mmCIF file of C-alpha atoms in Angstrom:
data_model
loop_
_atom_site.group_PDB
_atom_site.id
_atom_site.type_symbol
_atom_site.label_atom_id
_atom_site.label_comp_id
_atom_site.label_asym_id
_atom_site.label_seq_id
_atom_site.Cartn_x
_atom_site.Cartn_y
_atom_site.Cartn_z
ATOM 1 C CA MET A 1288 -0.041 -0.350 -0.235
ATOM 2 C CA GLU A 1289 1.089 3.381 -0.705
ATOM 3 C CA GLN A 1290 0.868 5.724 1.706
ATOM 4 C CA LEU A 1291 0.249 9.726 0.701
ATOM 5 C CA ASN A 1292 0.043 12.673 2.934
ATOM 6 C CA ARG A 1293 -1.383 15.846 0.760
ATOM 7 C CA ILE A 1294 -3.120 18.837 1.105
ATOM 8 C CA GLU A 1295 -4.074 21.381 -0.405
ATOM 9 C CA LEU A 1296 -5.750 23.983 0.430
ATOM 10 C CA ARG A 1297 -7.931 28.061 -1.003
ATOM 11 C CA GLY A 1298 -8.254 30.243 0.794
ATOM 12 C CA ILE A 1299 -7.870 34.056 2.653
ATOM 13 C CA VAL A 1300 -4.420 34.810 4.316
ATOM 14 C CA GLY A 1301 -4.122 36.284 7.554
ATOM 15 C CA ASN A 1302 -1.182 36.624 9.537
ATOM 16 C CA VAL A 1303 2.776 36.635 7.382
ATOM 17 C CA LYS A 1304 5.539 36.369 9.723
ATOM 18 C CA ARG A 1305 8.869 35.791 7.608
ATOM 19 C CA GLN A 1306 12.769 34.787 9.337
ATOM 20 C CA ILE A 1307 15.794 33.988 8.461
ATOM 21 C CA ILE A 1308 16.616 30.447 10.129
ATOM 22 C CA SER A 1309 20.674 29.244 9.363
ATOM 23 C CA ASP A 1310 20.466 31.235 5.970
ATOM 24 C CA LYS A 1311 17.168 30.589 4.673
ATOM 25 C CA GLU A 1312 14.401 32.904 4.002
ATOM 26 C CA MET A 1313 11.465 30.670 5.421
ATOM 27 C CA ALA A 1314 7.488 32.121 6.244
ATOM 28 C CA ARG A 1315 4.396 31.751 8.394
ATOM 29 C CA ILE A 1316 1.768 32.628 6.890
ATOM 30 C CA ASN A 1317 -1.770 31.809 9.246
ATOM 31 C CA VAL A 1318 -3.859 31.061 5.627
ATOM 32 C CA ALA A 1319 -8.242 30.979 6.016
ATOM 33 C CA THR A 1320 -10.670 27.905 4.091
ATOM 34 C CA SER A 1321 -14.540 28.961 4.925
ATOM 35 C CA ARG A 1322 -16.913 25.343 4.105
ATOM 36 C CA ALA A 1323 -21.021 27.000 3.880
ATOM 37 C CA TYR A 1324 -23.807 24.127 4.578
ATOM 38 C CA ARG A 1325 -27.705 24.689 6.256
ATOM 39 C CA ASP A 1326 -28.530 24.087 9.430
ATOM 40 C CA LYS A 1327 -31.671 21.818 10.423
ATOM 41 C CA SER A 1328 -33.508 24.990 10.451
ATOM 42 C CA GLY A 1329 -32.525 25.219 6.964
ATOM 43 C CA ALA A 1330 -30.133 28.963 8.057
ATOM 44 C CA ALA A 1331 -27.528 28.911 6.084
ATOM 45 C CA VAL A 1332 -23.617 28.602 7.967
ATOM 46 C CA ILE A 1333 -20.283 29.451 6.983
ATOM 47 C CA GLU A 1334 -17.732 27.608 9.578
ATOM 48 C CA THR A 1335 -14.099 29.141 9.041
ATOM 49 C CA THR A 1336 -11.563 26.818 9.785
ATOM 50 C CA TRP A 1337 -7.593 28.936 10.500
ATOM 51 C CA HIS A 1338 -4.479 26.360 8.486
ATOM 52 C CA ASN A 1339 -0.551 27.729 9.952
ATOM 53 C CA VAL A 1340 1.476 27.212 6.779
ATOM 54 C CA VAL A 1341 4.911 26.843 7.171
ATOM 55 C CA ILE A 1342 6.756 27.800 3.488
ATOM 56 C CA TRP A 1343 10.825 26.679 3.291
ATOM 57 C CA ASP A 1344 13.336 28.510 1.023
ATOM 58 C CA VAL A 1345 10.870 31.410 0.269
ATOM 59 C CA GLU A 1346 12.559 32.586 -2.194
ATOM 60 C CA ARG A 1347 11.853 28.831 -4.622
ATOM 61 C CA ILE A 1348 8.831 30.391 -4.549
ATOM 62 C CA ALA A 1349 7.901 33.705 -6.220
ATOM 63 C CA ASP A 1350 4.566 34.552 -5.687
ATOM 64 C CA VAL A 1351 5.535 34.073 -1.401
ATOM 65 C CA GLN A 1352 7.147 37.475 -2.289
ATOM 66 C CA ALA A 1353 3.644 38.893 -2.723
ATOM 67 C CA LEU A 1354 1.680 37.795 -0.169
ATOM 68 C CA GLU A 1355 -0.416 40.267 2.465
ATOM 69 C CA LYS A 1356 -3.054 40.237 4.477
ATOM 70 C CA GLY A 1357 -6.486 39.358 3.184
ATOM 71 C CA ALA A 1358 -4.412 37.743 0.126
ATOM 72 C CA LYS A 1359 -5.804 34.949 -2.000
ATOM 73 C CA VAL A 1360 -3.846 31.619 -1.591
ATOM 74 C CA ARG A 1361 -3.096 28.145 -3.330
ATOM 75 C CA VAL A 1362 -0.809 26.408 -1.022
ATOM 76 C CA GLU A 1363 -0.031 22.526 -1.760
ATOM 77 C CA GLY A 1364 1.711 20.405 1.013
ATOM 78 C CA ARG A 1365 2.306 17.517 3.689
ATOM 79 C CA VAL A 1366 0.504 17.374 6.796
ATOM 80 C CA ARG A 1367 3.054 17.703 9.883
ATOM 81 C CA THR A 1368 2.503 17.417 13.539
ATOM 82 C CA GLN A 1369 4.594 18.472 16.475
ATOM 83 C CA LYS A 1370 3.823 17.682 20.522
ATOM 84 C CA PHE A 1371 5.695 20.137 22.950
ATOM 85 C CA THR A 1372 4.763 21.138 26.411
ATOM 86 C CA GLY A 1373 3.287 24.705 27.021
ATOM 87 C CA ALA A 1374 4.299 27.360 29.578
ATOM 88 C CA ASP A 1375 1.139 25.536 31.836
ATOM 89 C CA GLU A 1376 2.952 22.070 31.538
ATOM 90 C CA ILE A 1377 0.234 20.828 29.083
ATOM 91 C CA GLU A 1378 1.049 18.840 26.258
ATOM 92 C CA ARG A 1379 -0.204 20.353 23.042
ATOM 93 C CA THR A 1380 -0.213 19.189 19.671
ATOM 94 C CA GLN A 1381 0.198 21.362 17.190
ATOM 95 C CA TYR A 1382 -0.594 20.756 13.409
ATOM 96 C CA GLU A 1383 0.692 22.856 10.162
ATOM 97 C CA VAL A 1384 0.647 22.444 6.311
ATOM 98 C CA VAL A 1385 4.642 22.188 5.538
ATOM 99 C CA ALA A 1386 4.062 24.036 2.110
ATOM 100 C CA THR A 1387 5.981 22.716 -1.589
ATOM 101 C CA LYS A 1388 3.706 24.799 -3.544
ATOM 102 C CA VAL A 1389 2.077 28.243 -2.965
ATOM 103 C CA SER A 1390 -0.018 30.665 -5.421
ATOM 104 C CA ALA A 1391 -1.476 33.296 -5.156
ATOM 105 C CA ILE A 1392 -5.229 33.443 -6.321
ATOM 106 C CA GLU A 1393 -5.779 36.794 -9.125
ATOM 107 C CA ASN A 1394 -8.513 38.841 -7.690
ATOM 108 C CA SER A 1395 -10.582 38.852 -10.635
ATOM 109 C CA ASP A 1396 -10.855 34.928 -9.331
ATOM 110 C CA THR A 1397 -13.585 34.822 -6.829
ATOM 111 C CA LEU A 1398 -13.608 31.586 -4.084
ATOM 112 C CA GLN A 1399 -16.727 30.221 -3.880
ATOM 113 C CA TYR A 1400 -18.815 28.358 -2.227
ATOM 114 C CA GLU A 1401 -20.858 25.324 -2.569
ATOM 115 C CA MET A 1402 -24.125 24.939 -0.284
ATOM 116 C CA ASN A 1403 -24.091 21.086 0.652
#
């Protein structure tokens, strides 16, 4: 059986933080994705999920330089899990997307919600 760890996101950029680690520029961005559905009473509900994305070798991905809060983006990568103990001594699990491809989505393209 072949194993696969792949994720694709299309959403809106929240925060963008860049830093240099071992002479390589990396970026951490938050991407909001939304899902629209109807609740039991038939009212429309939009559920938003925030994803933490890590981008290594930023200089290889031209579109990363143009990313800013509110930009529409497409991210491809893999999911990584990290466990750590917080300052309050509670063990936590963090999920993040390690990006392999990042593309800006043109403003003329709209992110549409499909109601299920």
